[in-house]
Backbone as a printed PyTorch tensor [residue, N CA C, xyz], in Angstrom:
tensor([[[  7.3150, -18.5650,   0.9530],
         [  8.8320, -18.2440,   1.1590],
         [  8.9650, -16.9620,   1.8650]],

        [[  8.6020, -15.9500,   0.9900],
         [  8.7500, -14.6340,   1.4150],
         [  7.8100, -14.0440,   2.9240]],

        [[  6.8820, -14.9120,   2.9310],
         [  5.6170, -14.6450,   3.9470],
         [  6.3780, -15.1860,   5.1500]],

        [[  7.0510, -16.7760,   4.9230],
         [  7.7830, -17.0810,   5.8090],
         [  8.6860, -16.3920,   6.5570]],

        [[  9.6320, -15.6330,   5.8020],
         [ 10.6740, -14.9410,   5.9820],
         [ 10.1340, -13.8790,   6.6290]],

        [[  9.2360, -13.1730,   6.2310],
         [  8.9410, -11.7940,   6.9620],
         [  7.8500, -12.3230,   8.2730]],

        [[  7.4870, -13.3840,   8.2580],
         [  6.7690, -13.7620,   9.9730],
         [  7.6190, -13.9830,  10.6990]],

        [[  8.9290, -14.7990,  10.0770],
         [ 10.3530, -14.7450,  11.0140],
         [ 10.6780, -13.5700,  11.5790]],

        [[ 10.9430, -12.6340,  10.6770],
         [ 11.4660, -11.0040,  10.8380],
         [ 10.5990, -10.4230,  11.8720]],

        [[  9.2310, -10.6500,  11.8450],
         [  8.1550,  -9.9080,  12.7340],
         [  8.0500, -10.6190,  14.0110]],

        [[  8.5080, -11.9640,  14.0340],
         [  8.5030, -12.5770,  15.3280],
         [  9.9890, -12.2960,  16.3880]],

        [[ 11.0560, -12.3500,  15.3420],
         [ 12.0790, -11.7960,  15.8790],
         [ 12.0910, -10.5600,  16.5890]],

        [[ 11.4630,  -9.5370,  15.6850],
         [ 11.7760,  -7.9220,  15.8680],
         [ 11.0090,  -7.8260,  17.1240]],

        [[  9.5150,  -8.5070,  17.5110],
         [  8.7080,  -8.6070,  18.6850],
         [  9.4190,  -8.7460,  19.8110]],

        [[ 10.2830, -10.0670,  19.5350],
         [ 10.7040, -10.7950,  21.0990],
         [ 12.0500,  -9.6910,  21.3480]],

        [[ 12.8850,  -9.3460,  20.4720],
         [ 13.9850,  -8.2950,  20.9410],
         [ 13.2770,  -6.9340,  21.5150]],

        [[ 11.8450,  -6.4480,  21.2100],
         [ 11.5440,  -5.2120,  21.8310],
         [ 11.4330,  -5.5190,  22.9920]],

        [[ 11.1280,  -6.7200,  23.5400],
         [ 10.2890,  -7.0130,  24.6870],
         [ 11.8370,  -7.4380,  25.7460]],

        [[ 12.5410,  -7.3520,  25.2630],
         [ 13.9020,  -7.8340,  25.8600],
         [ 14.1790,  -6.7240,  26.9580]],

        [[ 14.4210,  -6.8570,  28.1710],
         [ 14.8550,  -5.7480,  29.1230],
         [ 16.1060,  -5.8370,  29.1160]],

        [[ 16.7440,  -4.5830,  29.3080],
         [ 17.8870,  -4.2400,  29.1420],
         [ 18.2620,  -3.7460,  30.6760]],

        [[ 19.3130,  -4.0100,  31.0120],
         [ 20.0270,  -3.7700,  32.5280],
         [ 21.5740,  -3.0590,  32.1310]],

        [[ 21.6010,  -2.1220,  33.1350],
         [ 22.9740,  -1.6250,  33.2330],
         [ 23.4780,  -2.0320,  34.4600]],

        [[ 24.5840,  -2.6110,  34.0610],
         [ 25.5670,  -3.1270,  35.2980],
         [ 26.2420,  -2.1320,  36.0900]],

        [[ 26.3390,  -0.8840,  35.8730],
         [ 27.2790,  -0.3080,  36.7080],
         [ 26.4350,   0.7740,  37.3210]],

        [[ 25.2490,   0.8430,  37.0960],
         [ 24.2290,   2.0210,  37.5130],
         [ 23.3160,   1.5370,  38.8020]],

        [[ 22.6120,   2.4850,  38.9600],
         [ 21.8490,   2.0300,  40.5140],
         [ 20.5570,   1.5530,  39.8950]],

        [[ 19.7040,   0.8610,  41.0390],
         [ 18.3130,   0.3560,  40.6380],
         [ 17.5610,   1.4990,  41.4020]],

        [[ 17.5360,   2.7760,  41.4730],
         [ 16.7090,   3.5990,  42.0210],
         [ 15.5840,   4.3440,  41.4300]],

        [[ 14.6310,   4.2520,  41.9190],
         [ 13.3140,   5.2570,  41.3910],
         [ 13.7200,   6.7640,  41.5820]],

        [[ 14.0940,   7.3620,  41.0320],
         [ 14.4640,   8.7950,  41.2230],
         [ 13.3170,   9.7490,  41.4990]],

        [[ 12.1120,   9.3300,  41.3520],
         [ 10.9450,   9.7310,  41.6500],
         [ 10.8450,   9.6820,  42.9820]],

        [[ 11.2070,   8.9220,  43.6920],
         [ 11.4790,   8.6510,  45.1580],
         [ 12.3830,   9.2820,  46.0560]],

        [[ 13.9060,   8.7060,  45.2850],
         [ 14.8210,   9.0820,  45.8560],
         [ 15.6470,  10.1850,  45.5550]],

        [[ 15.7930,  11.0870,  46.0850],
         [ 16.2760,  12.2670,  45.4780],
         [ 17.7960,  12.5460,  46.4350]],

        [[ 17.8260,  12.3800,  47.4480],
         [ 19.1220,  12.4270,  48.2730],
         [ 19.8350,  11.3630,  49.1390]],

        [[ 21.1270,  11.6720,  49.3540],
         [ 21.5060,  10.6670,  50.2450],
         [ 22.9310,  11.3050,  51.3140]],

        [[ 22.7720,  11.1420,  52.7610],
         [ 24.1010,  11.5850,  53.2270],
         [ 24.7120,  10.6370,  53.6690]],

        [[ 26.1990,  10.4970,  53.4770],
         [ 26.9460,   9.8290,  53.2390],
         [ 27.9380,  10.4040,  54.6500]],

        [[ 27.9850,   9.7050,  55.9110],
         [ 29.0540,  10.0260,  57.3340],
         [ 30.2660,   9.6430,  56.8540]],

        [[ 31.0500,  10.3940,  57.8560],
         [ 32.5520,  10.0130,  57.8970],
         [ 32.6290,   8.6100,  57.8880]],

        [[ 33.6570,   7.8530,  57.4900],
         [ 34.0480,   6.2660,  58.2520],
         [ 35.0420,   6.2640,  58.7200]],

        [[ 35.2520,   6.9520,  60.0640],
         [ 36.4730,   6.7020,  60.6190],
         [ 36.8780,   5.2680,  61.0830]],

        [[ 38.5310,   5.4530,  61.3000],
         [ 39.4730,   4.1870,  61.4350],
         [ 38.9290,   3.7720,  62.6830]],

        [[ 38.8630,   2.7420,  63.2010],
         [ 38.6650,   1.7610,  64.3300],
         [ 39.4370,   0.7650,  64.2870]],

        [[ 40.1930,   0.4320,  63.3220],
         [ 41.1750,  -0.7470,  63.4270],
         [ 42.6930,  -0.7370,  64.3180]],

        [[ 42.9410,  -1.8480,  64.4740],
         [ 44.3130,  -2.0170,  65.2570],
         [ 45.3900,  -1.2450,  64.8200]],

        [[ 45.4490,  -1.5740,  63.2350],
         [ 46.4090,  -0.8720,  63.0460],
         [ 46.0550,   0.3620,  62.0460]],

        [[ 46.5370,   1.6170,  62.0920],
         [ 45.9840,   2.5030,  61.3460],
         [ 46.4750,   3.3160,  60.4310]],

        [[ 46.2380,   3.6350,  59.2340],
         [ 46.8920,   4.2290,  58.5090],
         [ 46.0820,   5.7100,  58.0770]],

        [[ 46.1660,   6.6630,  58.6100],
         [ 45.3750,   7.7500,  58.3420],
         [ 44.6800,   8.0670,  57.0660]],

        [[ 45.8270,   8.2420,  56.0540],
         [ 45.0240,   8.7230,  54.8070],
         [ 43.9040,   7.5950,  53.8610]],

        [[ 43.7830,   6.6720,  54.9590],
         [ 42.7720,   5.6810,  54.4190],
         [ 41.4750,   6.2820,  54.4940]],

        [[ 41.0370,   6.8010,  55.4630],
         [ 39.8720,   7.5430,  55.5470],
         [ 39.5450,   8.0390,  54.6590]],

        [[ 40.3770,   9.1050,  54.1270],
         [ 40.0160,  10.3730,  53.3630],
         [ 39.7550,   9.5690,  51.6900]],

        [[ 40.6860,   8.6000,  51.5190],
         [ 40.9180,   7.9670,  50.1390],
         [ 39.2660,   7.0650,  50.0670]],

        [[ 39.1820,   6.4760,  51.2270],
         [ 38.0610,   5.5290,  50.8750],
         [ 36.5190,   6.5280,  51.1070]],

        [[ 36.3730,   7.3440,  51.6730],
         [ 35.7440,   8.2940,  51.5580],
         [ 35.2590,   9.1420,  50.3430]],

        [[ 36.3200,   9.7590,  49.6290],
         [ 36.2130,  10.5380,  48.3740],
         [ 35.7520,   9.0970,  47.3440]],

        [[ 36.2120,   8.2170,  47.3640],
         [ 35.8670,   7.0420,  46.3590],
         [ 34.2350,   6.7730,  46.4000]],

        [[ 33.9270,   6.9060,  47.4990],
         [ 32.4880,   6.4980,  47.6530],
         [ 31.6390,   7.6730,  47.4020]],

        [[ 31.8190,   8.4650,  47.7300],
         [ 31.2420,   9.6480,  47.3500],
         [ 31.4500,  10.3160,  45.7510]],

        [[ 32.4210,   9.9010,  45.1100],
         [ 32.7720,   9.9330,  43.6900],
         [ 32.0640,   8.7280,  42.9020]],

        [[ 31.7480,   7.8360,  43.5000],
         [ 30.8250,   6.7850,  42.6380],
         [ 29.8720,   7.1290,  42.6110]],

        [[ 28.9760,   7.3340,  43.9170],
         [ 27.8110,   7.7870,  44.1750],
         [ 27.5060,   8.9200,  43.1460]],

        [[ 28.3550,   9.8740,  43.0240],
         [ 27.9910,  11.1470,  42.0530],
         [ 27.8340,  10.5700,  40.5210]],

        [[ 28.9290,   9.6380,  40.3080],
         [ 28.9910,   9.2560,  38.8120],
         [ 27.8510,   8.0920,  38.4570]],

        [[ 27.5260,   7.4420,  39.5830],
         [ 26.4780,   6.4170,  39.4220],
         [ 25.2300,   6.9170,  39.7160]],

        [[ 24.6150,   7.6740,  40.2230],
         [ 23.6110,   8.0620,  40.3690],
         [ 22.9690,   9.4290,  40.2610]],

        [[ 21.7270,   9.9100,  40.2940],
         [ 21.4640,  11.0320,  40.2470],
         [ 21.2260,  11.9650,  41.6910]],

        [[ 21.5570,  11.0150,  42.7190],
         [ 21.3550,  11.5970,  44.4740],
         [ 22.0120,  12.8430,  44.1600]],

        [[ 21.7190,  13.5760,  45.2850],
         [ 22.0370,  14.7410,  45.7430],
         [ 22.7570,  14.3210,  46.8480]],

        [[ 23.8020,  14.7760,  47.2250],
         [ 24.6530,  14.2770,  48.7960],
         [ 24.0770,  15.6640,  49.5270]],

        [[ 23.4070,  15.2170,  50.9590],
         [ 23.3170,  16.4720,  51.8870],
         [ 24.0950,  16.0160,  53.1880]],

        [[ 23.9810,  17.1740,  53.7420],
         [ 24.4650,  17.0990,  55.4480],
         [ 22.9980,  16.7930,  56.5270]],

        [[ 22.2060,  17.0460,  55.8360],
         [ 20.6870,  16.8690,  56.9290],
         [ 20.2230,  15.8160,  56.4690]],

        [[ 18.5280,  15.9200,  56.7460],
         [ 17.7600,  14.7470,  56.4110],
         [ 18.0270,  14.3150,  54.8840]],

        [[ 17.9090,  13.1190,  54.6180],
         [ 18.0110,  12.5800,  53.3040],
         [ 17.2530,  11.2210,  53.1210]],

        [[ 16.9220,  11.2910,  51.9540],
         [ 16.0580,   9.9670,  51.8690],
         [ 17.0810,   8.4540,  52.0730]],

        [[ 18.2610,   8.6350,  51.7990],
         [ 19.0380,   7.4370,  52.2400],
         [ 20.2430,   7.9930,  52.6880]],

        [[ 20.8720,   7.0300,  53.7510],
         [ 22.1150,   7.2950,  54.6470],
         [ 22.8440,   6.2970,  54.4310]],

        [[ 24.2640,   6.6440,  54.5150],
         [ 25.1990,   5.5320,  54.8300],
         [ 26.1780,   6.0410,  55.7030]],

        [[ 26.4490,   5.0980,  56.7150],
         [ 27.3660,   5.5430,  57.9620],
         [ 28.2920,   4.3950,  58.0730]],

        [[ 29.3390,   4.4810,  58.5280],
         [ 30.0510,   3.1670,  59.1280],
         [ 31.4560,   3.4250,  59.5080]],

        [[ 32.3920,   2.5500,  59.5210],
         [ 33.7850,   2.7970,  60.0800],
         [ 34.6510,   1.5890,  59.5090]],

        [[ 35.9110,   1.9280,  59.0110],
         [ 36.8740,   0.8740,  58.5360],
         [ 37.1000,   0.4330,  59.9040]],

        [[ 36.9770,  -0.8540,  60.1110],
         [ 37.3650,  -1.4830,  61.3810],
         [ 38.4920,  -2.4250,  61.2300]],

        [[ 39.1450,  -2.6910,  60.0570],
         [ 40.3270,  -3.9200,  59.7040],
         [ 41.3840,  -3.1550,  58.8140]],

        [[ 42.5460,  -3.2220,  59.3710],
         [ 43.7740,  -2.8670,  58.4520],
         [ 44.6790,  -3.8450,  58.7320]],

        [[ 44.7020,  -5.0630,  58.2480],
         [ 45.5740,  -6.1510,  58.4430],
         [ 46.6680,  -6.6890,  57.4650]],

        [[ 47.6720,  -7.0370,  57.7240],
         [ 48.9220,  -7.6040,  57.2470],
         [ 49.2990,  -8.9500,  57.2530]],

        [[ 48.9130,  -9.7630,  56.6320],
         [ 49.3410, -11.2280,  56.7380],
         [ 49.9440, -11.9760,  55.7260]],

        [[ 51.1190, -12.6910,  56.2250],
         [ 52.0300, -13.4650,  55.0170],
         [ 51.0830, -14.3470,  54.4020]],

        [[ 51.6310, -14.3720,  53.3000],
         [ 51.2290, -15.5240,  51.9560],
         [ 52.2810, -16.0440,  51.1800]],

        [[ 52.1370, -17.2190,  50.6110],
         [ 52.9320, -17.7940,  49.7640],
         [ 54.4140, -17.9370,  50.8330]],

        [[ 54.2080, -19.0650,  51.6510],
         [ 55.8320, -18.7220,  52.4090],
         [ 56.7480, -20.0160,  51.7880]],

        [[ 57.6380, -19.5160,  51.6390],
         [ 58.7440, -20.3760,  50.9540],
         [ 59.1470, -21.3020,  51.3850]],

        [[ 60.2110, -22.2340,  50.8110],
         [ 60.5430, -23.1240,  51.5700],
         [ 61.6010, -23.1740,  52.8910]],

        [[ 61.9650, -21.8220,  52.9200],
         [ 63.0890, -21.1910,  53.8700],
         [ 62.1640, -20.8030,  55.0090]],

        [[ 60.7840, -20.6760,  55.1070],
         [ 59.7840, -20.4550,  56.1010],
         [ 59.6160, -18.7420,  55.6150]],

        [[ 59.9740, -18.1680,  54.9740],
         [ 59.6150, -16.6680,  54.7040],
         [ 58.4170, -16.5800,  53.9330]],

        [[ 57.7200, -15.6650,  54.1920],
         [ 56.6750, -15.3230,  53.0410],
         [ 57.1230, -14.5260,  51.7130]],

        [[ 56.7430, -15.0300,  50.6910],
         [ 57.5350, -14.4360,  49.2980],
         [ 56.4050, -13.2680,  49.2050]],

        [[ 55.0050, -13.1810,  49.6030],
         [ 53.9980, -12.3150,  49.4480],
         [ 53.2600, -11.6930,  50.9110]],

        [[ 52.6780, -10.4040,  50.7830],
         [ 52.0620, -10.2500,  51.9040],
         [ 50.7480,  -9.9060,  51.4600]],

        [[ 49.4120,  -9.8710,  52.3290],
         [ 48.3160,  -9.8290,  51.9970],
         [ 47.8020,  -8.4090,  52.7300]],

        [[ 47.3390,  -7.2750,  52.0940],
         [ 46.8830,  -6.1050,  52.9980],
         [ 45.2950,  -6.0300,  52.6530]],

        [[ 44.5110,  -6.3370,  53.9740],
         [ 42.9780,  -6.6550,  54.0680],
         [ 42.7440,  -5.4570,  54.3370]],

        [[ 41.2860,  -4.8660,  54.0080],
         [ 40.7070,  -3.8710,  54.3850],
         [ 39.5450,  -4.0880,  54.6880]],

        [[ 38.8680,  -3.9630,  55.9560],
         [ 37.3410,  -4.1970,  56.1410],
         [ 36.6510,  -3.1110,  56.4280]],

        [[ 35.5550,  -3.0180,  56.0330],
         [ 34.5190,  -1.6720,  56.2550],
         [ 33.1500,  -2.2070,  56.6100]],

        [[ 32.7790,  -1.6530,  57.9460],
         [ 31.4680,  -1.9270,  58.3920],
         [ 30.6700,  -0.7350,  57.9770]],

        [[ 29.1510,  -1.0860,  57.2300],
         [ 28.4290,  -0.4520,  56.6860],
         [ 27.0700,  -0.8080,  57.1820]],

        [[ 26.3470,   0.8000,  57.7150],
         [ 24.9770,   1.0950,  57.8590],
         [ 24.4880,   1.7690,  56.8930]],

        [[ 23.7030,   0.9160,  56.4350],
         [ 22.7940,   1.6390,  54.7450],
         [ 21.3520,   1.5580,  55.2550]],

        [[ 21.0730,   3.2070,  55.4780],
         [ 19.5090,   3.1830,  55.7960],
         [ 18.7410,   3.9480,  54.6690]],

        [[ 17.5450,   3.2330,  54.5950],
         [ 16.7020,   3.7030,  53.6490],
         [ 15.7710,   4.1100,  54.3240]],

        [[ 15.2780,   5.3880,  53.9670],
         [ 14.3250,   6.0480,  55.1350],
         [ 12.8680,   6.4740,  54.5660]],

        [[ 12.4800,   5.5060,  52.8780],
         [ 11.6550,   5.3580,  52.5890],
         [ 11.0990,   4.0020,  52.4670]],

        [[ 11.7950,   2.9220,  52.5810],
         [ 11.7970,   1.4070,  52.8200],
         [ 12.7650,   0.9720,  54.0000]],

        [[ 12.0170,   0.5280,  54.9540],
         [ 12.7850,   0.2860,  56.0890],
         [ 13.2610,  -1.0980,  55.5350]],

        [[ 12.6990,  -2.2010,  54.7400],
         [ 12.9040,  -3.2720,  54.2620],
         [ 14.4190,  -3.5020,  53.5620]],

        [[ 14.6290,  -2.3320,  53.0310],
         [ 16.0490,  -2.2460,  52.3940],
         [ 17.3040,  -1.9350,  53.1160]],

        [[ 16.8690,  -1.7820,  54.3110],
         [ 18.1990,  -1.2640,  55.0650],
         [ 19.4140,  -2.4880,  55.2160]],

        [[ 20.5820,  -1.8390,  55.2460],
         [ 21.6460,  -2.9140,  55.1250],
         [ 22.8640,  -2.5270,  56.4130]],

        [[ 22.9540,  -3.6290,  57.1730],
         [ 23.8270,  -3.5710,  57.9660],
         [ 25.0480,  -4.8690,  57.8190]],

        [[ 26.0830,  -4.6480,  57.2580],
         [ 26.9900,  -5.7080,  56.7520],
         [ 28.3160,  -5.0430,  56.7720]],

        [[ 29.4500,  -6.1990,  56.6590],
         [ 30.7860,  -6.0200,  56.9660],
         [ 31.3340,  -6.2090,  55.3160]],

        [[ 32.0240,  -5.3990,  54.9510],
         [ 32.6010,  -5.6050,  53.4800],
         [ 34.4080,  -5.8810,  53.6040]],

        [[ 34.8950,  -6.8850,  52.9550],
         [ 36.3340,  -6.9070,  52.9150],
         [ 36.8450,  -7.0280,  51.4600]],

        [[ 37.8760,  -6.4710,  51.5010],
         [ 38.8310,  -6.3030,  50.2030],
         [ 39.9250,  -6.6870,  50.3410]],

        [[ 41.0900,  -7.3460,  49.4200],
         [ 42.4310,  -7.3760,  49.7330],
         [ 43.3500,  -7.6350,  48.5390]],

        [[ 44.7170,  -7.3570,  48.8650],
         [ 45.5310,  -7.0800,  47.6650],
         [ 46.7450,  -7.8310,  48.2010]],

        [[ 47.2630,  -8.5970,  47.3400],
         [ 48.6030,  -8.9610,  47.9120],
         [ 50.1130,  -8.2720,  46.9110]],

        [[ 51.0960,  -8.1550,  47.5890],
         [ 52.2200,  -7.7180,  47.2360],
         [ 53.4850,  -8.5570,  47.9030]],

        [[ 54.5490,  -8.3010,  46.6440],
         [ 55.8110,  -8.8190,  47.0560],
         [ 56.5360,  -8.4610,  48.6540]],

        [[ 56.4740,  -9.5890,  49.2550],
         [ 57.3800,  -9.2370,  50.6590],
         [ 58.7200,  -8.4830,  50.7010]],

        [[ 58.9960,  -8.7410,  49.3930],
         [ 60.3280,  -7.8570,  49.1330],
         [ 60.3320,  -6.1420,  48.8870]],

        [[ 58.9820,  -6.0660,  48.8040],
         [ 58.6410,  -4.5030,  48.7340],
         [ 58.2790,  -4.0110,  50.3970]],

        [[ 58.3950,  -2.8350,  50.7520],
         [ 58.1810,  -1.8720,  51.6610],
         [ 56.5840,  -1.6360,  51.6160]],

        [[ 55.8060,  -1.7480,  52.6920],
         [ 54.3340,  -1.0150,  52.5920],
         [ 54.4110,   0.1840,  52.3170]],

        [[ 55.3290,   1.0690,  52.6670],
         [ 55.3750,   2.3140,  52.7750],
         [ 55.3460,   2.5760,  51.2500]],

        [[ 56.4380,   1.9140,  50.6180],
         [ 56.0000,   2.0040,  49.1440],
         [ 54.7300,   1.9310,  48.3110]],

        [[ 54.1340,   0.5490,  48.7070],
         [ 53.0240,   0.4060,  48.1390],
         [ 51.6450,   0.7360,  48.6730]],

        [[ 51.5370,   1.2240,  49.6760],
         [ 50.4500,   1.3950,  50.4540],
         [ 49.2050,   2.1480,  49.8650]],

        [[ 49.6490,   3.2460,  49.1020],
         [ 48.8170,   4.6370,  48.7130],
         [ 48.0270,   3.7660,  47.6420]],

        [[ 48.9430,   2.9800,  46.5330],
         [ 48.0410,   2.4470,  45.6820],
         [ 47.5510,   1.2910,  46.0730]],

        [[ 47.4710,   0.5660,  47.0420],
         [ 46.8790,  -0.5410,  47.4580],
         [ 45.8240,  -0.2120,  47.9490]],

        [[ 45.5940,   0.5690,  49.0550],
         [ 44.6540,   1.5460,  49.3260],
         [ 43.5330,   2.0760,  48.5540]],

        [[ 44.2010,   2.6400,  47.5230],
         [ 43.3490,   3.2500,  46.3240],
         [ 42.3300,   2.0660,  45.8810]],

        [[ 43.2230,   1.0000,  45.2710],
         [ 42.6970,   0.0060,  44.7010],
         [ 41.6860,  -1.0360,  45.6690]],

        [[ 41.9090,  -1.1680,  46.8430],
         [ 41.0410,  -2.0360,  47.7290],
         [ 39.7740,  -1.0090,  47.9570]],

        [[ 39.9380,   0.0980,  48.1470],
         [ 38.7540,   1.3050,  48.4220],
         [ 37.6320,   1.3000,  47.2480]],

        [[ 38.6230,   1.2560,  45.9150],
         [ 37.6700,   1.0770,  44.8400],
         [ 36.7180,   0.0070,  44.8060]],

        [[ 37.1190,  -1.5910,  45.0680],
         [ 36.7020,  -2.5300,  45.0900],
         [ 35.4910,  -2.7060,  46.2370]],

        [[ 35.8910,  -1.9280,  47.2780],
         [ 34.9040,  -2.0620,  48.6380],
         [ 33.9890,  -1.1070,  48.2370]],

        [[ 34.1620,   0.0130,  47.6420],
         [ 32.8200,   0.8140,  47.1210],
         [ 32.1610,   0.2840,  46.0340]],

        [[ 32.4440,  -0.4280,  45.2290],
         [ 31.8430,  -1.4950,  44.1830],
         [ 30.9100,  -2.3070,  44.9120]],

        [[ 31.7450,  -3.2110,  45.8310],
         [ 30.6460,  -4.0220,  46.7930],
         [ 29.6470,  -3.3340,  47.6190]],

        [[ 30.0860,  -2.5040,  48.1490],
         [ 28.9750,  -1.4800,  48.7910],
         [ 27.8100,  -1.0390,  47.9950]],

        [[ 28.0300,  -0.3080,  47.0490],
         [ 26.9940,   0.0210,  46.0320],
         [ 25.9960,  -0.5600,  45.4040]],

        [[ 26.8520,  -2.0060,  45.2790],
         [ 25.8610,  -3.1770,  44.8920],
         [ 25.2200,  -3.7330,  45.5110]],

        [[ 25.5230,  -3.7960,  47.0310],
         [ 24.8210,  -4.1760,  47.6900],
         [ 23.6270,  -3.3230,  48.4340]],

        [[ 23.8060,  -2.1250,  48.0550],
         [ 23.0310,  -0.9870,  48.5060],
         [ 21.8340,  -0.3790,  47.4070]],

        [[ 22.6970,   0.6600,  46.7230],
         [ 22.0060,   1.3790,  45.7110],
         [ 21.7440,   0.6520,  44.5810]],

        [[ 22.7590,  -0.3930,  44.1560],
         [ 22.5120,  -1.1000,  42.9330],
         [ 21.3960,  -1.9830,  43.3450]],

        [[ 20.9950,  -2.4670,  44.5040],
         [ 19.8940,  -3.0020,  44.9120],
         [ 20.1920,  -4.8970,  44.3020]],

        [[ 21.3480,  -5.0950,  44.1740],
         [ 21.7870,  -6.8160,  43.5520],
         [ 21.3160,  -7.6730,  44.3430]]])
């Protein structure tokens, strides 16, 4: 009986030693190959413009990269590059009530990203990302705009990171 228990424990220990672990919030980069990244400005090219959004988004992107990778940001040549533009900042009515008024409004922000991997061309990404938040129509946009832009920017940055540096 002891021999059987010992064999079972040995098998279990050897199986758990072979199970790979994944870090879901980190990058999948080989830091022997990738050392630098250049992040360009993301100008607002949307029909509706909220000027602080550009800085909010860019800061969130740079902070997320620095917290989740060991890449050094550069202004010149780099192993990786990110550039793009904020192409959409839209308000749409949601949840229309019986008197034909919207009880909720949706703020949607869209970002077009061009990610260039200067070490491996097949890992380049040219994609549009979009995220939104709903808020009560009884609230003024000017009262909730900063908070919504911050929340949406965080979501967009996570989507962008996972599609590029996270290599999902």
